[in-house]
Short mmCIF file of C-alpha atoms in Angstrom, two decimals:
data_model
loop_
_atom_site.label_atom_id
_atom_site.label_comp_id
_atom_site.label_asym_id
_atom_site.label_seq_id
_atom_site.Cartn_x
_atom_site.Cartn_y
_atom_site.Cartn_z
CA MET E 1 173.45 179.89 112.03
CA LYS E 2 173.62 178.34 115.52
CA LYS E 3 169.69 178.81 116.04
CA ILE E 4 169.11 177.23 112.60
CA PHE E 5 171.24 174.23 113.50
CA VAL E 6 169.52 173.85 116.64
CA LEU E 7 166.11 174.17 114.97
CA ILE E 8 167.08 171.49 112.43
CA SER E 9 168.26 169.21 115.10
CA TYR E 10 164.91 169.39 116.98
CA LEU E 11 162.98 168.63 113.66
CA VAL E 12 165.11 165.78 112.98
CA ILE E 13 164.51 164.51 116.61
CA PHE E 14 161.02 165.13 116.17
CA ALA E 15 160.53 163.30 112.63
CA LEU E 16 162.45 160.30 114.32
CA SER E 17 160.22 160.21 117.08
CA VAL E 18 157.08 160.31 114.94
CA THR E 19 158.53 157.50 112.83
CA ALA E 20 159.42 155.51 115.77
CA TYR E 21 155.91 156.06 117.37
CA GLN E 22 154.35 155.16 113.83
CA ALA E 23 156.43 152.06 113.88
CA LYS E 24 155.31 151.06 117.27
CA LEU E 25 151.58 151.51 116.32
CA SER E 26 152.00 149.39 113.10
CA SER E 27 154.02 146.80 114.86
CA PRO E 28 152.99 146.70 118.46
CA ILE E 29 154.77 144.62 120.93
CA ALA E 30 152.71 142.25 123.23
CA GLU E 31 154.05 140.36 126.10
CA ASP E 32 152.90 138.19 129.07
CA LYS E 33 153.25 139.14 132.65
CA GLY E 34 156.60 137.35 132.98
CA HIS E 35 158.05 139.60 130.13
CA LEU E 36 160.43 136.85 128.81
CA LEU E 37 158.89 136.43 125.31
CA PRO E 38 157.78 139.81 123.69
CA VAL E 39 156.22 139.34 120.47
CA ALA E 40 155.96 141.60 117.60
CA LEU E 41 152.41 141.64 116.18
CA LYS E 42 150.83 142.97 112.97
CA SER E 43 147.99 144.73 114.79
CA ILE E 44 145.73 144.63 117.67
CA ALA E 45 142.05 144.42 117.19
CA SER E 46 138.96 143.95 119.15
CA GLY E 47 135.08 143.76 118.70
CA THR E 48 132.03 144.49 120.89
CA THR E 49 129.68 142.61 118.73
CA ASP E 50 129.43 139.37 117.09
CA GLN E 51 129.44 140.98 113.58
CA GLU E 52 132.52 142.95 114.29
CA LEU E 53 134.33 139.85 115.52
CA GLN E 54 133.20 137.81 112.54
CA GLN E 55 134.15 140.57 110.00
CA LEU E 56 137.63 140.46 111.76
CA VAL E 57 137.93 136.94 111.17
CA LYS E 58 136.71 136.88 107.57
CA THR E 59 139.00 139.68 106.76
CA ALA E 60 141.94 137.77 108.06
CA GLY E 61 141.11 135.01 106.01
CA LYS E 62 140.94 137.08 102.79
CA ASN E 63 144.24 138.64 103.77
CA ASP E 64 145.86 135.27 104.93
CA ASP E 65 146.58 136.79 108.36
CA LYS E 66 147.08 134.73 111.43
CA LEU E 67 144.93 135.56 114.55
CA SER E 68 145.98 135.22 118.27
CA ILE E 69 143.61 135.47 121.18
CA ALA E 70 144.20 137.46 124.22
CA GLY E 71 142.48 138.24 127.49
CA MET E 72 144.25 139.48 130.37
CA GLN E 73 147.58 137.84 129.01
CA HIS E 74 148.31 136.09 132.16
CA SER E 75 149.21 132.60 130.40
CA GLN E 76 153.11 132.97 130.91
CA GLY E 77 155.37 132.49 128.18
CA GLY E 78 153.55 134.19 125.39
CA GLN E 79 152.29 130.79 124.19
CA THR E 80 148.77 132.40 123.10
CA LEU E 81 150.81 135.01 120.86
CA TYR E 82 152.19 134.82 117.54
CA PRO E 83 154.85 136.73 115.53
CA ASP E 84 153.03 139.31 112.83
CA ALA E 85 149.65 138.04 113.87
CA ILE E 86 146.59 140.10 114.50
CA MET E 87 145.97 139.87 118.40
CA VAL E 88 142.48 139.76 119.10
CA ASP E 89 141.89 141.72 122.43
CA MET E 90 138.74 140.23 124.05
CA LYS E 91 138.49 142.54 126.91
CA PRO E 92 136.00 144.94 125.37
CA TYR E 93 133.65 141.74 124.63
CA ASN E 94 132.50 141.54 128.28
CA LYS E 95 128.77 141.96 128.70
CA ILE E 96 126.51 139.68 131.08
CA LEU E 97 124.05 138.45 128.64
CA SER E 98 121.49 136.28 130.68
CA PHE E 99 121.10 135.09 134.33
CA ASN E 100 118.75 132.57 135.78
CA PRO E 101 118.99 132.48 139.82
CA GLY E 102 116.49 129.64 139.85
CA GLN E 103 118.43 127.46 137.71
CA LYS E 104 121.74 128.79 138.98
CA THR E 105 123.28 129.67 135.45
CA ILE E 106 124.70 132.69 134.02
CA THR E 107 125.78 133.56 130.24
CA VAL E 108 128.66 135.97 129.81
CA GLN E 109 130.53 137.13 126.91
CA SER E 110 134.16 135.57 127.07
CA GLY E 111 136.00 138.95 127.96
CA ALA E 112 134.07 139.38 131.07
CA THR E 113 136.16 138.60 134.37
CA TRP E 114 135.37 136.52 137.23
CA ASP E 115 135.05 139.82 139.28
CA ASP E 116 132.30 141.03 136.77
CA ILE E 117 130.54 137.78 137.55
CA GLN E 118 130.99 137.91 141.32
CA LYS E 119 129.59 141.45 141.48
CA TYR E 120 126.50 140.49 139.47
CA ILE E 121 125.55 137.34 141.34
CA ASN E 122 126.63 138.15 144.75
CA PRO E 123 123.43 140.03 145.79
CA TYR E 124 121.52 136.89 144.72
CA HIS E 125 123.64 134.86 147.31
CA LEU E 126 125.03 132.80 144.56
CA ALA E 127 128.65 132.01 143.75
CA LEU E 128 131.15 130.54 141.32
CA LYS E 129 131.69 126.75 141.25
CA VAL E 130 135.32 126.76 139.98
CA THR E 131 137.82 129.56 139.32
CA GLN E 132 141.28 130.42 140.14
CA SER E 133 142.10 131.89 143.76
CA GLN E 134 142.33 135.28 141.83
CA ASN E 135 139.38 136.94 140.08
CA ILE E 136 141.11 139.06 137.56
CA PHE E 137 141.15 136.73 134.62
CA THR E 138 138.67 136.69 131.72
CA VAL E 139 136.20 133.90 131.48
CA GLY E 140 137.44 132.77 127.84
CA GLY E 141 141.24 132.83 128.91
CA SER E 142 140.27 130.64 131.76
CA LEU E 143 138.24 128.16 129.78
CA SER E 144 141.23 128.08 127.23
CA VAL E 145 143.51 126.86 129.95
CA ASN E 146 140.90 124.78 131.84
CA VAL E 147 141.54 126.30 135.26
CA HIS E 148 141.09 124.73 138.73
CA GLY E 149 140.93 126.29 141.98
CA ARG E 150 140.88 125.41 145.70
CA ASP E 151 137.37 123.94 145.94
CA ILE E 152 137.73 120.13 146.45
CA ARG E 153 134.19 119.32 145.43
CA HIS E 154 134.30 121.06 142.00
CA HIS E 155 137.44 120.71 140.13
CA ALA E 156 138.50 121.61 136.68
CA LEU E 157 136.50 124.44 135.06
CA ILE E 158 135.23 122.24 132.11
CA GLU E 159 132.80 120.51 134.79
CA THR E 160 130.91 123.66 135.28
CA VAL E 161 130.44 124.73 131.61
CA GLN E 162 126.99 123.77 130.25
CA SER E 163 127.76 125.45 126.76
CA PHE E 164 129.50 127.99 124.83
CA ARG E 165 129.45 129.53 121.15
CA LEU E 166 132.45 129.33 119.03
CA LEU E 167 133.55 131.73 116.16
CA THR E 168 135.39 129.52 113.69
CA ALA E 169 138.10 130.02 111.19
CA GLU E 170 135.58 130.12 108.51
CA GLY E 171 133.62 133.03 110.37
CA SER E 172 130.71 131.04 111.27
CA ILE E 173 129.27 130.58 114.72
CA LEU E 174 128.71 127.21 116.38
CA GLN E 175 126.74 126.17 119.33
CA VAL E 176 128.88 123.92 121.27
CA SER E 177 127.96 121.60 124.26
CA ARG E 178 128.13 118.00 125.42
CA GLN E 179 125.33 117.45 123.04
CA GLU E 180 126.35 119.71 120.18
CA ASN E 181 129.75 119.59 118.47
CA GLN E 182 130.91 117.58 121.33
CA GLU E 183 134.36 117.14 119.88
CA LEU E 184 134.75 120.76 119.91
CA PHE E 185 133.63 121.00 123.48
CA THR E 186 136.43 118.77 124.76
CA SER E 187 139.12 120.42 122.52
CA VAL E 188 138.49 123.98 122.95
CA ILE E 189 138.39 123.89 126.73
CA GLY E 190 142.04 123.66 127.43
CA GLY E 191 142.83 124.34 123.81
CA TYR E 192 144.61 127.50 124.09
CA GLY E 193 142.78 129.40 121.60
CA LEU E 194 143.78 127.36 118.72
CA PHE E 195 140.24 126.33 117.28
CA GLY E 196 138.35 129.80 117.17
CA ILE E 197 137.03 132.66 119.40
CA ILE E 198 135.02 131.37 122.24
CA LEU E 199 132.13 134.17 122.27
CA ASP E 200 129.68 133.51 125.21
CA VAL E 201 129.66 130.87 127.81
CA THR E 202 126.96 129.45 130.06
CA LEU E 203 128.22 128.52 133.42
CA GLU E 204 126.85 126.49 136.32
CA LEU E 205 126.78 128.39 139.67
CA THR E 206 126.19 127.39 143.18
CA ASP E 207 125.01 128.91 146.58
CA ASP E 208 127.18 131.36 148.23
CA LYS E 209 127.76 129.78 151.70
CA LEU E 210 129.55 130.87 155.01
CA TYR E 211 132.89 129.17 155.62
CA GLN E 212 134.86 128.95 158.67
CA TYR E 213 138.53 128.63 158.82
CA GLU E 214 140.38 125.64 160.17
CA THR E 215 144.21 125.68 160.27
CA LYS E 216 146.62 123.00 161.04
CA GLU E 217 150.25 122.46 160.65
CA VAL E 218 151.50 118.86 159.45
CA ASN E 219 154.76 117.23 158.41
CA TYR E 220 154.76 116.30 154.62
CA ARG E 221 154.74 112.68 155.46
CA GLU E 222 151.34 113.14 157.02
CA TYR E 223 149.91 115.22 154.67
CA ASP E 224 148.07 112.69 152.17
CA SER E 225 146.86 110.42 154.92
CA TYR E 226 145.46 113.55 156.73
CA PHE E 227 143.93 114.78 153.47
CA THR E 228 142.31 111.67 152.51
CA LYS E 229 140.84 110.90 156.07
CA GLU E 230 140.15 114.47 157.58
CA VAL E 231 139.51 116.55 154.65
CA LEU E 232 138.15 114.62 151.75
CA ALA E 233 136.16 112.31 153.84
CA ASN E 234 134.56 115.17 155.86
CA ASP E 235 131.59 116.59 153.63
CA GLN E 236 131.78 119.86 155.81
CA VAL E 237 135.17 120.72 154.31
CA LYS E 238 134.26 122.58 150.97
CA MET E 239 137.86 123.97 150.17
CA HIS E 240 141.35 123.37 151.00
CA LEU E 241 144.57 124.91 150.62
CA ALA E 242 148.09 124.06 151.69
CA ARG E 243 151.66 125.28 151.58
CA ILE E 244 154.97 123.59 152.05
CA SER E 245 158.07 125.48 153.48
CA VAL E 246 160.65 126.22 151.00
CA ALA E 247 162.65 127.84 153.75
CA PRO E 248 165.97 126.49 154.52
CA VAL E 249 165.00 125.98 158.27
CA SER E 250 162.15 123.47 157.36
CA PHE E 251 162.77 122.86 153.62
CA LEU E 252 160.06 120.76 151.98
CA THR E 253 159.24 119.35 155.46
CA ASP E 254 156.91 121.50 157.20
CA MET E 255 153.43 122.31 156.17
CA TYR E 256 150.60 124.53 157.05
CA LEU E 257 147.00 124.24 155.57
CA THR E 258 143.61 125.92 155.52
CA ASN E 259 140.45 124.01 155.42
CA TYR E 260 137.15 126.02 154.44
CA LEU E 261 134.44 124.03 156.55
CA LEU E 262 130.59 124.83 156.15
CA ALA E 263 130.01 127.44 159.21
CA PRO E 264 127.41 125.99 161.81
CA ASP E 265 125.24 129.27 161.40
CA GLN E 266 124.51 130.09 157.90
CA THR E 267 122.08 132.79 158.96
CA ARG E 268 125.16 135.21 159.65
CA LEU E 269 126.14 134.90 155.89
CA GLU E 270 124.76 138.39 155.29
CA ASP E 271 127.30 139.80 157.70
CA TYR E 272 130.14 138.68 155.59
CA ASP E 273 128.93 138.67 152.00
CA SER E 274 129.96 142.18 151.22
CA LEU E 275 132.69 141.76 148.48
CA LYS E 276 136.02 142.56 149.64
CA ARG E 277 139.44 143.42 148.03
CA ASP E 278 142.86 142.57 149.16
CA SER E 279 144.19 144.99 151.92
CA ILE E 280 147.60 145.69 153.70
CA ILE E 281 149.30 144.86 150.40
CA ALA E 282 152.42 146.55 151.29
CA LEU E 283 153.29 144.11 154.26
CA PRO E 284 153.20 140.86 152.12
CA LYS E 285 155.07 142.61 149.44
CA PHE E 286 157.86 143.61 151.83
CA PHE E 287 158.35 140.13 153.14
CA LEU E 288 158.12 138.47 149.77
CA GLY E 289 160.89 140.91 148.66
CA LEU E 290 162.90 139.65 151.71
CA ALA E 291 162.60 135.89 150.30
CA ARG E 292 163.79 137.11 147.09
CA ILE E 293 167.26 137.96 148.59
CA ASN E 294 168.45 135.05 150.74
CA ASP E 295 167.81 132.23 152.84
CA SER E 296 167.29 134.43 155.99
CA GLY E 297 164.55 136.31 154.00
CA LYS E 298 162.80 133.02 152.92
CA ASN E 299 162.81 131.73 156.74
CA THR E 300 161.25 135.01 157.81
CA PHE E 301 158.73 134.91 154.98
CA TRP E 302 157.70 131.46 155.76
CA ASN E 303 157.17 132.12 159.60
CA VAL E 304 155.28 135.19 158.64
CA GLN E 305 152.92 133.22 156.46
CA ARG E 306 152.58 130.36 158.72
CA THR E 307 151.89 132.84 161.81
CA TYR E 308 149.41 134.95 159.95
CA THR E 309 147.38 131.61 158.59
CA MET E 310 147.22 130.08 162.08
CA LYS E 311 145.57 133.25 163.43
CA THR E 312 142.88 132.89 160.97
CA ASP E 313 141.75 129.70 162.80
CA GLY E 314 137.94 129.79 163.45
CA LYS E 315 137.34 133.19 161.41
CA LEU E 316 134.47 133.37 159.05
CA ILE E 317 134.50 134.10 155.36
CA SER E 318 131.90 133.91 152.29
CA ARG E 319 132.52 131.69 149.48
CA ASN E 320 132.65 134.59 147.08
CA ASN E 321 135.13 136.23 149.16
CA SER E 322 137.32 133.22 149.58
CA MET E 323 137.56 133.32 145.68
CA ARG E 324 138.48 136.81 144.95
CA SER E 325 142.06 137.60 145.96
CA ASP E 326 143.55 140.13 143.41
CA SER E 327 147.17 139.11 144.35
CA THR E 328 148.52 142.53 143.62
CA PHE E 329 151.15 141.94 146.10
CA MET E 330 152.86 139.60 143.65
CA ASP E 331 153.43 142.15 141.02
CA TYR E 332 157.22 142.31 140.52
CA ASP E 333 159.49 144.60 138.38
CA HIS E 334 163.13 144.12 138.03
CA ALA E 335 165.59 145.07 135.52
CA SER E 336 167.21 141.80 135.05
CA LYS E 337 164.91 139.32 136.97
CA THR E 338 161.23 138.09 136.60
CA GLU E 339 158.92 135.82 138.44
CA THR E 340 157.53 132.70 136.74
CA LEU E 341 155.13 129.82 137.87
CA GLN E 342 155.25 126.08 137.39
CA GLU E 343 152.54 123.70 138.31
CA TYR E 344 153.19 119.98 138.76
CA PHE E 345 150.48 117.49 139.30
CA VAL E 346 151.27 114.21 141.24
CA PRO E 347 148.99 111.50 142.50
CA VAL E 348 147.98 111.65 146.18
CA ASN E 349 149.58 108.50 147.17
CA GLU E 350 152.94 109.67 145.50
CA PHE E 351 153.22 112.88 147.35
CA ALA E 352 155.67 112.26 150.07
CA ASP E 353 157.99 110.34 148.11
CA TYR E 354 157.90 112.86 145.20
CA ILE E 355 158.70 115.60 147.87
CA ASP E 356 161.69 113.66 148.95
CA ASP E 357 162.98 113.30 145.45
CA LEU E 358 162.40 117.01 144.65
CA ARG E 359 164.03 118.02 148.07
CA SER E 360 167.17 116.07 146.95
CA MET E 361 167.18 117.72 143.31
CA LEU E 362 166.57 121.26 144.81
CA GLU E 363 169.34 120.95 147.35
CA LYS E 364 171.87 120.33 144.61
CA GLU E 365 170.72 123.58 142.72
CA LYS E 366 171.80 126.35 144.99
CA ASP E 367 170.82 129.13 142.30
CA PHE E 368 167.33 127.83 141.86
CA ASN E 369 165.30 130.81 143.57
CA LEU E 370 162.09 129.11 144.64
CA LEU E 371 159.72 131.20 146.75
CA ASN E 372 156.79 129.46 147.47
CA ILE E 373 154.82 126.32 146.75
CA THR E 374 151.08 126.16 147.18
CA VAL E 375 149.41 122.64 147.27
CA ARG E 376 145.94 122.16 146.02
CA TYR E 377 143.74 119.02 145.20
CA VAL E 378 142.38 118.09 141.95
CA GLU E 379 140.14 115.03 141.17
CA LYS E 380 140.55 112.97 138.14
CA ASN E 381 138.90 114.43 135.00
CA GLU E 382 139.87 113.35 131.55
CA GLU E 383 137.04 115.02 129.71
CA ALA E 384 139.12 117.66 128.01
CA VAL E 385 141.45 116.23 125.11
CA MET E 386 144.47 118.09 126.93
CA SER E 387 143.53 117.07 130.65
CA TYR E 388 146.21 117.21 133.31
CA ALA E 389 144.37 115.21 136.10
CA LYS E 390 144.84 111.67 135.04
CA GLU E 391 143.98 110.46 138.36
CA ASP E 392 143.33 112.30 141.87
CA MET E 393 146.12 114.63 142.13
CA PHE E 394 147.76 117.20 144.32
CA ALA E 395 148.77 120.18 142.36
CA LEU E 396 152.05 121.87 143.49
CA VAL E 397 152.05 125.49 142.20
CA MET E 398 155.60 127.00 142.33
CA LEU E 399 156.64 130.73 142.17
CA ILE E 400 160.05 131.00 140.87
CA ASN E 401 162.44 134.05 140.72
CA GLN E 402 164.91 133.91 137.71
CA GLY E 403 167.07 135.85 135.61
CA THR E 404 165.84 137.18 132.21
CA SER E 405 169.21 136.95 130.24
CA LYS E 406 169.42 134.14 127.62
CA LYS E 407 172.00 132.49 129.86
CA ALA E 408 169.48 132.53 132.78
CA VAL E 409 166.68 131.43 130.76
CA LYS E 410 168.52 128.45 129.23
CA GLU E 411 169.69 127.49 132.90
CA THR E 412 166.19 127.56 134.05
CA GLU E 413 164.84 125.70 131.18
CA ALA E 414 167.33 122.87 131.79
CA PHE E 415 166.59 122.54 135.43
CA ILE E 416 162.78 122.73 135.07
CA GLN E 417 163.10 119.83 132.44
CA LYS E 418 164.87 117.91 135.19
CA MET E 419 161.93 118.57 137.59
CA ILE E 420 159.27 117.70 134.88
CA ASP E 421 161.16 114.31 134.48
CA LEU E 422 160.97 113.84 138.03
CA THR E 423 157.22 114.44 138.11
CA LEU E 424 156.74 112.05 135.14
CA ALA E 425 158.60 109.44 136.95
CA HIS E 426 156.13 109.86 139.85
CA GLN E 427 153.11 109.27 137.36
CA GLY E 428 152.44 112.99 137.32
CA SER E 429 151.92 115.84 134.76
CA TYR E 430 152.39 119.67 134.49
CA TYR E 431 150.41 122.44 133.63
CA LEU E 432 150.58 123.93 129.95
CA PRO E 433 149.90 127.61 130.35
CA TYR E 434 153.40 128.52 131.56
CA TYR E 435 156.75 129.01 129.48
CA SER E 436 157.66 126.33 126.68
CA TYR E 437 160.52 124.95 128.92
CA PRO E 438 159.21 121.34 128.61
CA SER E 439 160.56 119.29 125.80
CA SER E 440 158.39 117.71 122.95
CA LEU E 441 158.92 114.18 124.46
CA GLN E 442 157.74 115.39 127.97
CA LEU E 443 154.61 117.16 126.43
CA ARG E 444 153.52 113.94 124.90
CA GLU E 445 154.29 111.77 128.13
CA ALA E 446 152.44 114.06 130.33
CA TYR E 447 149.46 114.50 127.76
CA PRO E 448 149.04 111.11 125.97
CA ARG E 449 146.32 112.77 123.78
CA THR E 450 148.57 115.57 122.16
CA GLU E 451 148.48 114.00 118.55
CA GLU E 452 144.85 113.44 118.68
CA PHE E 453 144.67 117.34 119.85
CA PHE E 454 146.92 118.45 117.00
CA LYS E 455 144.84 116.44 114.44
CA LEU E 456 141.68 118.09 115.80
CA LYS E 457 143.23 121.42 115.03
CA GLN E 458 144.06 120.46 111.43
CA LYS E 459 140.35 119.15 111.02
CA TYR E 460 138.75 122.36 112.38
CA ASP E 461 141.39 124.97 111.13
CA PRO E 462 143.37 123.53 108.30
CA GLU E 463 144.65 126.94 107.15
CA GLU E 464 145.86 127.41 110.73
CA ARG E 465 144.19 130.87 111.00
CA PHE E 466 144.40 130.78 114.64
CA MET E 467 147.91 130.37 115.62
CA ASN E 468 150.19 130.73 118.63
CA LEU E 469 153.86 129.86 119.93
CA PHE E 470 152.49 126.78 121.73
CA TYR E 471 151.40 125.30 118.56
CA LYS E 472 154.46 126.31 116.50
CA GLU E 473 156.76 125.02 119.30
CA TYR E 474 155.26 121.31 119.85
CA GLN E 475 153.20 120.58 116.62
CA GLU E 476 155.22 118.23 114.53
#
């Protein structure tokens, strides 16, 4: 009798496990890298050909299913996802379609990563014009958020796009450029997957060059003047990156920076053009871990960062290698905390005053765990409908350690809204890919063409076939 009871128990457990597994398959959970907003999907689908993706869209239309588009899912906050939608995973759609070294152009499917492109073009001594500092993202995802990087001569990604093909809500394929379907060109780039599926993209490339690091320490009050006179006005400086201290010992006062100067001897490029991967990951992970814990850890992390950067002065690096950090040292797994990003844009001439006001605000918020601020430059570009650079701006990218409980998320949201109000008061704006902490009013102040954007969405997708939480949250 006991053996029969045990056997029945095992059968019950097995049946429950199978049921749970089938439920998981039928309603998979997707989430972004911050793990704050898991979304239950209807299913996950993909395609490797135009015909497969077209059929997917047409079938969704017949069944009145919503579609959400995903690449590497690094757009934090789950804005590109939607409950009970079919998530279209674009990663398998990743071929290099054509390459013209003479014209310095390449056409790739949108699921290809920047790493895929770099590996393909590096033997031809060509490089990307614009991408993030990391190369792990898909091209389609990067277009959908209109990324920018550390290059101070090429700015928003939209500048480097010649054309792309778009699979619309009706299942038709359109050629999109500044000459054809121009309205879609400026709304799809930076459009967060709301207008259709970007199929393939033709991008402009540039020459791979050998750069020489130049490092310097400055006070935040000197930074805008130094940047304008010594960096932007110097044609030999091609890239630039700065960090401002969040360590208590020098909180929002001390800065160090790296300029990437054109190396005097370009014949040495071949000595440095083998594509690298990040190394010695354990050490930066260790010091970043200390910074999460207390003020002493933040002081140590800042000193290590600054000291290491200063030691790179005079060293050489290829352009491609300067644009391919995989940043795995920032991977973070904690039971009750996560790490999120915020990015604020402020006019160059507002930088010092903005930092003073930001410091005053942050010093009163002792529980706000700010780990790092990176500063980049973005030139004015209003070509995309949802453009963030209304004038020449410094972009401040903030890494924040926060709790995952409902209470912690609400507290973070309230404080971030205060920081956004401060940014707006300094004629700034903020970057859209991160959590939907900003209010609807803040969105419309930072992005004056928001209503135009939503009307274009209704024009090109009146059935709202392509849906995400960003649109649900802010469309009124």
